[in-house]
Amino acid sequence: MRIFNSWLGICKWLPVLDCSWSICAASSSRLLMLMILEQDPASADAESLMSELSAALARITGDGGRASFDPDDVRGPKACFLVAWDKAGQAVGCGALRPLDTDIAEVKRMYARPGTSGVGAAILAHLETAAADYGYRAIRLETRLINARAVAFYERHGYRRIANYGKYAGRPEAVCFEKRL
C-alpha cells in the first residue's frame, strides 16, 4: 500500500503499512483528506458509486456506460479498481485501470460524487501512478463529446485528444484521450 500526498498539485508516494490516504488541496483555504484503496468492483461502495455514475451518464449522454465496463477486466494483473472515502468514511469516488495492451492502460468508471472537490483529480493521479508502476507507457480513455465537464477535466490533467480507438472508432459521439507517462 502507498500513501498519496498532494499539495497544490505536487504529488509524492510514500510506503505505509495498511492504508492509502490522499491529502489534496482543493483550494488554498480548504484541505481535502481521502483514503483511496483498491476494492473489488462488486463491493457495496463500488456498486453504489458506479450506479450513481451510470445514472449521471444516462442524464448527460443517454447511455449509462455499463456495457463498456467488464469488472473482470480490472481484477487481473496490471489492473485495479479504486474507491475513495472522505474523513467521515463516506465513499466519494471511484476509478479503474485495465490493460489495453502491454504498454497502454485504459481508465474506466471515473466518478466523483457531486459536491466534492479534488476527488477526481486524486483518483486520476493514483491511477496514473499505478499505471506507471505496472510498466505502462501511456493511458487512454474515452468519454462522450457531449460530456463537456469530463472533456475539460481530462484536458486540464494533461490528456490529449487522439483518434478514436477500438470500439469507439467511427463513433462521432465519442472522444478519446491519451496521456504519455
C-alpha atoms as a PDB file:
ATOM      1  CA  MET A   1       0.000   0.000   0.000  1.00  0.00           C
ATOM      2  CA  ARG A   2       1.051   3.588  -0.524  1.00  0.00           C
ATOM      3  CA  ILE A   3       0.141   6.989   0.776  1.00  0.00           C
ATOM      4  CA  PHE A   4      -0.555   9.749  -1.707  1.00  0.00           C
ATOM      5  CA  ASN A   5       0.091  13.340  -0.724  1.00  0.00           C
ATOM      6  CA  SER A   6      -0.826  16.216  -2.961  1.00  0.00           C
ATOM      7  CA  TRP A   7      -0.493  19.858  -2.061  1.00  0.00           C
ATOM      8  CA  LEU A   8      -1.320  22.261  -4.883  1.00  0.00           C
ATOM      9  CA  GLY A   9      -0.522  19.635  -7.483  1.00  0.00           C
ATOM     10  CA  ILE A  10       2.772  18.333  -6.053  1.00  0.00           C
ATOM     11  CA  CYS A  11       2.449  14.577  -5.613  1.00  0.00           C
ATOM     12  CA  LYS A  12       4.607  12.065  -3.795  1.00  0.00           C
ATOM     13  CA  TRP A  13       4.014   8.417  -2.914  1.00  0.00           C
ATOM     14  CA  LEU A  14       5.230   7.113   0.433  1.00  0.00           C
ATOM     15  CA  PRO A  15       5.092   3.483   1.624  1.00  0.00           C
ATOM     16  CA  VAL A  16       2.762   2.733   4.533  1.00  0.00           C
ATOM     17  CA  LEU A  17       1.569  -0.469   6.157  1.00  0.00           C
ATOM     18  CA  ASP A  18      -2.199  -0.613   5.908  1.00  0.00           C
ATOM     19  CA  CYS A  19      -3.908   2.159   4.007  1.00  0.00           C
ATOM     20  CA  SER A  20      -3.581   4.841   1.390  1.00  0.00           C
ATOM     21  CA  TRP A  21      -4.529   8.376   2.375  1.00  0.00           C
ATOM     22  CA  SER A  22      -4.702  11.148  -0.162  1.00  0.00           C
ATOM     23  CA  ILE A  23      -4.317  14.669   1.122  1.00  0.00           C
ATOM     24  CA  CYS A  24      -5.316  17.156  -1.533  1.00  0.00           C
ATOM     25  CA  ALA A  25      -5.594  20.898  -1.670  1.00  0.00           C
ATOM     26  CA  ALA A  26      -8.972  21.613  -3.221  1.00  0.00           C
ATOM     27  CA  SER A  27      -8.257  25.310  -2.835  1.00  0.00           C
ATOM     28  CA  SER A  28      -5.802  27.438  -0.920  1.00  0.00           C
ATOM     29  CA  SER A  29      -8.211  27.642   2.005  1.00  0.00           C
ATOM     30  CA  ARG A  30      -9.621  24.103   2.078  1.00  0.00           C
ATOM     31  CA  LEU A  31      -7.816  20.805   2.591  1.00  0.00           C
ATOM     32  CA  LEU A  32      -9.358  17.552   1.399  1.00  0.00           C
ATOM     33  CA  MET A  33      -8.401  14.233   3.013  1.00  0.00           C
ATOM     34  CA  LEU A  34      -9.235  10.991   1.253  1.00  0.00           C
ATOM     35  CA  MET A  35      -8.489   7.346   1.760  1.00  0.00           C
ATOM     36  CA  ILE A  36      -8.031   5.669  -1.620  1.00  0.00           C
ATOM     37  CA  LEU A  37      -7.885   1.880  -1.662  1.00  0.00           C
ATOM     38  CA  GLU A  38      -8.111  -0.871  -4.215  1.00  0.00           C
ATOM     39  CA  GLN A  39     -11.501  -2.593  -3.981  1.00  0.00           C
ATOM     40  CA  ASP A  40     -13.333  -5.286  -5.851  1.00  0.00           C
ATOM     41  CA  PRO A  41     -15.800  -3.653  -8.270  1.00  0.00           C
ATOM     42  CA  ALA A  42     -18.547  -5.843  -6.756  1.00  0.00           C
ATOM     43  CA  SER A  43     -18.095  -4.287  -3.287  1.00  0.00           C
ATOM     44  CA  ALA A  44     -21.073  -2.346  -1.924  1.00  0.00           C
ATOM     45  CA  ASP A  45     -19.342   1.049  -2.156  1.00  0.00           C
ATOM     46  CA  ALA A  46     -18.067   0.370  -5.678  1.00  0.00           C
ATOM     47  CA  GLU A  47     -21.505  -0.762  -6.864  1.00  0.00           C
ATOM     48  CA  SER A  48     -23.185   2.276  -5.296  1.00  0.00           C
ATOM     49  CA  LEU A  49     -20.737   4.702  -6.897  1.00  0.00           C
ATOM     50  CA  MET A  50     -20.969   3.016 -10.301  1.00  0.00           C
ATOM     51  CA  SER A  51     -24.778   3.119 -10.129  1.00  0.00           C
ATOM     52  CA  GLU A  52     -24.614   6.857  -9.455  1.00  0.00           C
ATOM     53  CA  LEU A  53     -22.150   7.253 -12.331  1.00  0.00           C
ATOM     54  CA  SER A  54     -24.416   5.314 -14.695  1.00  0.00           C
ATOM     55  CA  ALA A  55     -27.417   7.462 -13.737  1.00  0.00           C
ATOM     56  CA  ALA A  56     -25.413  10.665 -14.244  1.00  0.00           C
ATOM     57  CA  LEU A  57     -24.083   9.491 -17.615  1.00  0.00           C
ATOM     58  CA  ALA A  58     -27.581   8.475 -18.727  1.00  0.00           C
ATOM     59  CA  ARG A  59     -28.826  12.005 -17.939  1.00  0.00           C
ATOM     60  CA  ILE A  60     -25.940  13.610 -19.867  1.00  0.00           C
ATOM     61  CA  THR A  61     -25.462  11.221 -22.780  1.00  0.00           C
ATOM     62  CA  GLY A  62     -28.496   8.938 -22.875  1.00  0.00           C
ATOM     63  CA  ASP A  63     -26.321   5.905 -22.037  1.00  0.00           C
ATOM     64  CA  GLY A  64     -25.146   4.826 -18.563  1.00  0.00           C
ATOM     65  CA  GLY A  65     -21.943   3.240 -19.884  1.00  0.00           C
ATOM     66  CA  ARG A  66     -22.263  -0.078 -18.040  1.00  0.00           C
ATOM     67  CA  ALA A  67     -21.928  -2.048 -21.278  1.00  0.00           C
ATOM     68  CA  SER A  68     -18.417  -0.620 -21.720  1.00  0.00           C
ATOM     69  CA  PHE A  69     -17.170  -1.998 -18.393  1.00  0.00           C
ATOM     70  CA  ASP A  70     -16.418  -5.600 -17.504  1.00  0.00           C
ATOM     71  CA  PRO A  71     -15.478  -5.993 -13.817  1.00  0.00           C
ATOM     72  CA  ASP A  72     -13.224  -8.937 -14.677  1.00  0.00           C
ATOM     73  CA  ASP A  73     -11.021  -6.569 -16.718  1.00  0.00           C
ATOM     74  CA  VAL A  74      -9.911  -4.832 -13.510  1.00  0.00           C
ATOM     75  CA  ARG A  75      -9.438  -7.955 -11.400  1.00  0.00           C
ATOM     76  CA  GLY A  76      -6.410  -9.260 -13.274  1.00  0.00           C
ATOM     77  CA  PRO A  77      -2.749  -8.362 -13.382  1.00  0.00           C
ATOM     78  CA  LYS A  78      -1.737  -4.778 -14.182  1.00  0.00           C
ATOM     79  CA  ALA A  79      -5.277  -3.595 -13.364  1.00  0.00           C
ATOM     80  CA  CYS A  80      -7.115  -2.086 -10.403  1.00  0.00           C
ATOM     81  CA  PHE A  81     -10.397  -0.629  -9.207  1.00  0.00           C
ATOM     82  CA  LEU A  82     -10.125   2.204  -6.674  1.00  0.00           C
ATOM     83  CA  VAL A  83     -12.605   3.701  -4.226  1.00  0.00           C
ATOM     84  CA  ALA A  84     -12.039   6.974  -2.359  1.00  0.00           C
ATOM     85  CA  TRP A  85     -13.551   7.718   1.058  1.00  0.00           C
ATOM     86  CA  ASP A  86     -13.644  11.044   2.881  1.00  0.00           C
ATOM     87  CA  LYS A  87     -12.703  11.565   6.544  1.00  0.00           C
ATOM     88  CA  ALA A  88     -16.246  10.652   7.594  1.00  0.00           C
ATOM     89  CA  GLY A  89     -15.956   7.261   5.897  1.00  0.00           C
ATOM     90  CA  GLN A  90     -18.316   8.187   3.044  1.00  0.00           C
ATOM     91  CA  ALA A  91     -17.421   6.731  -0.357  1.00  0.00           C
ATOM     92  CA  VAL A  92     -16.967   9.758  -2.622  1.00  0.00           C
ATOM     93  CA  GLY A  93     -15.414   8.497  -5.844  1.00  0.00           C
ATOM     94  CA  CYS A  94     -14.036   5.643  -7.903  1.00  0.00           C
ATOM     95  CA  GLY A  95     -11.965   4.818 -10.941  1.00  0.00           C
ATOM     96  CA  ALA A  96     -10.480   1.799 -12.672  1.00  0.00           C
ATOM     97  CA  LEU A  97      -7.468   0.891 -14.756  1.00  0.00           C
ATOM     98  CA  ARG A  98      -7.366  -2.008 -17.209  1.00  0.00           C
ATOM     99  CA  PRO A  99      -4.801  -3.161 -19.753  1.00  0.00           C
ATOM    100  CA  LEU A 100      -5.389  -2.392 -23.426  1.00  0.00           C
ATOM    101  CA  ASP A 101      -2.061  -3.933 -24.465  1.00  0.00           C
ATOM    102  CA  THR A 102       1.360  -4.414 -22.901  1.00  0.00           C
ATOM    103  CA  ASP A 103       2.230  -0.692 -22.993  1.00  0.00           C
ATOM    104  CA  ILE A 104      -1.167   1.022 -22.739  1.00  0.00           C
ATOM    105  CA  ALA A 105      -3.757   1.071 -19.950  1.00  0.00           C
ATOM    106  CA  GLU A 106      -7.312   2.390 -20.122  1.00  0.00           C
ATOM    107  CA  VAL A 107      -9.141   4.397 -17.456  1.00  0.00           C
ATOM    108  CA  LYS A 108     -12.712   3.271 -16.825  1.00  0.00           C
ATOM    109  CA  ARG A 109     -15.610   4.255 -14.500  1.00  0.00           C
ATOM    110  CA  MET A 110     -14.135   7.527 -13.224  1.00  0.00           C
ATOM    111  CA  TYR A 111     -16.590   9.231 -10.890  1.00  0.00           C
ATOM    112  CA  ALA A 112     -16.604  11.778  -8.085  1.00  0.00           C
ATOM    113  CA  ARG A 113     -19.792  12.475  -6.171  1.00  0.00           C
ATOM    114  CA  PRO A 114     -21.389  15.877  -6.805  1.00  0.00           C
ATOM    115  CA  GLY A 115     -20.328  18.496  -4.304  1.00  0.00           C
ATOM    116  CA  THR A 116     -16.833  17.074  -3.864  1.00  0.00           C
ATOM    117  CA  SER A 117     -13.756  18.943  -4.976  1.00  0.00           C
ATOM    118  CA  GLY A 118     -10.397  17.370  -5.775  1.00  0.00           C
ATOM    119  CA  VAL A 119     -11.679  13.792  -5.568  1.00  0.00           C
ATOM    120  CA  GLY A 120     -11.500  13.095  -9.305  1.00  0.00           C
ATOM    121  CA  ALA A 121      -8.013  14.583  -9.561  1.00  0.00           C
ATOM    122  CA  ALA A 122      -6.793  12.474  -6.620  1.00  0.00           C
ATOM    123  CA  ILE A 123      -8.210   9.253  -8.087  1.00  0.00           C
ATOM    124  CA  LEU A 124      -6.792  10.032 -11.528  1.00  0.00           C
ATOM    125  CA  ALA A 125      -3.339  10.752 -10.052  1.00  0.00           C
ATOM    126  CA  HIS A 126      -3.497   7.458  -8.144  1.00  0.00           C
ATOM    127  CA  LEU A 127      -4.423   5.588 -11.348  1.00  0.00           C
ATOM    128  CA  GLU A 128      -1.614   7.287 -13.289  1.00  0.00           C
ATOM    129  CA  THR A 129       0.952   6.316 -10.668  1.00  0.00           C
ATOM    130  CA  ALA A 130      -0.366   2.749 -10.604  1.00  0.00           C
ATOM    131  CA  ALA A 131      -0.127   2.610 -14.414  1.00  0.00           C
ATOM    132  CA  ALA A 132       3.489   3.777 -14.319  1.00  0.00           C
ATOM    133  CA  ASP A 133       4.244   1.233 -11.575  1.00  0.00           C
ATOM    134  CA  TYR A 134       2.694  -1.511 -13.741  1.00  0.00           C
ATOM    135  CA  GLY A 135       5.034  -0.524 -16.590  1.00  0.00           C
ATOM    136  CA  TYR A 136       2.567   1.158 -18.901  1.00  0.00           C
ATOM    137  CA  ARG A 137       3.889   3.958 -21.109  1.00  0.00           C
ATOM    138  CA  ALA A 138       0.519   5.599 -21.771  1.00  0.00           C
ATOM    139  CA  ILE A 139      -3.055   5.782 -20.515  1.00  0.00           C
ATOM    140  CA  ARG A 140      -6.080   6.099 -22.780  1.00  0.00           C
ATOM    141  CA  LEU A 141      -9.729   6.749 -22.115  1.00  0.00           C
ATOM    142  CA  GLU A 142     -12.995   7.552 -23.832  1.00  0.00           C
ATOM    143  CA  THR A 143     -15.790   9.870 -22.861  1.00  0.00           C
ATOM    144  CA  ARG A 144     -18.702  11.340 -24.748  1.00  0.00           C
ATOM    145  CA  LEU A 145     -18.130  14.609 -26.573  1.00  0.00           C
ATOM    146  CA  ILE A 146     -21.359  15.978 -25.073  1.00  0.00           C
ATOM    147  CA  ASN A 147     -19.890  15.481 -21.571  1.00  0.00           C
ATOM    148  CA  ALA A 148     -18.100  18.842 -21.616  1.00  0.00           C
ATOM    149  CA  ARG A 149     -17.178  18.654 -17.932  1.00  0.00           C
ATOM    150  CA  ALA A 150     -15.317  15.342 -18.408  1.00  0.00           C
ATOM    151  CA  VAL A 151     -13.629  16.566 -21.606  1.00  0.00           C
ATOM    152  CA  ALA A 152     -12.374  19.697 -19.814  1.00  0.00           C
ATOM    153  CA  PHE A 153     -11.269  17.653 -16.761  1.00  0.00           C
ATOM    154  CA  TYR A 154      -9.067  15.324 -18.807  1.00  0.00           C
ATOM    155  CA  GLU A 155      -7.621  18.155 -20.895  1.00  0.00           C
ATOM    156  CA  ARG A 156      -6.792  20.039 -17.668  1.00  0.00           C
ATOM    157  CA  HIS A 157      -4.914  16.980 -16.422  1.00  0.00           C
ATOM    158  CA  GLY A 158      -2.668  16.647 -19.464  1.00  0.00           C
ATOM    159  CA  TYR A 159      -4.675  14.279 -21.636  1.00  0.00           C
ATOM    160  CA  ARG A 160      -4.593  14.968 -25.381  1.00  0.00           C
ATOM    161  CA  ARG A 161      -7.230  14.011 -27.911  1.00  0.00           C
ATOM    162  CA  ILE A 162      -6.348  11.089 -30.143  1.00  0.00           C
ATOM    163  CA  ALA A 163      -8.104   9.258 -32.953  1.00  0.00           C
ATOM    164  CA  ASN A 164     -10.934   7.137 -31.590  1.00  0.00           C
ATOM    165  CA  TYR A 165      -9.643   3.623 -30.933  1.00  0.00           C
ATOM    166  CA  GLY A 166     -11.137   0.157 -30.618  1.00  0.00           C
ATOM    167  CA  LYS A 167     -14.909   0.043 -30.403  1.00  0.00           C
ATOM    168  CA  TYR A 168     -15.021   3.864 -30.386  1.00  0.00           C
ATOM    169  CA  ALA A 169     -13.539   4.174 -33.906  1.00  0.00           C
ATOM    170  CA  GLY A 170     -16.029   5.768 -36.270  1.00  0.00           C
ATOM    171  CA  ARG A 171     -18.317   6.918 -33.448  1.00  0.00           C
ATOM    172  CA  PRO A 172     -18.646  10.718 -33.640  1.00  0.00           C
ATOM    173  CA  GLU A 173     -20.315  10.943 -30.206  1.00  0.00           C
ATOM    174  CA  ALA A 174     -17.138   9.551 -28.584  1.00  0.00           C
ATOM    175  CA  VAL A 175     -13.890  11.401 -27.915  1.00  0.00           C
ATOM    176  CA  CYS A 176     -10.711   9.558 -26.951  1.00  0.00           C
ATOM    177  CA  PHE A 177      -7.728  10.830 -24.992  1.00  0.00           C
ATOM    178  CA  GLU A 178      -4.208   9.693 -24.189  1.00  0.00           C
ATOM    179  CA  LYS A 179      -1.548  10.740 -21.719  1.00  0.00           C
ATOM    180  CA  ARG A 180       2.055   9.577 -22.036  1.00  0.00           C
ATOM    181  CA  LEU A 181       3.597   8.539 -18.728  1.00  0.00           C
END
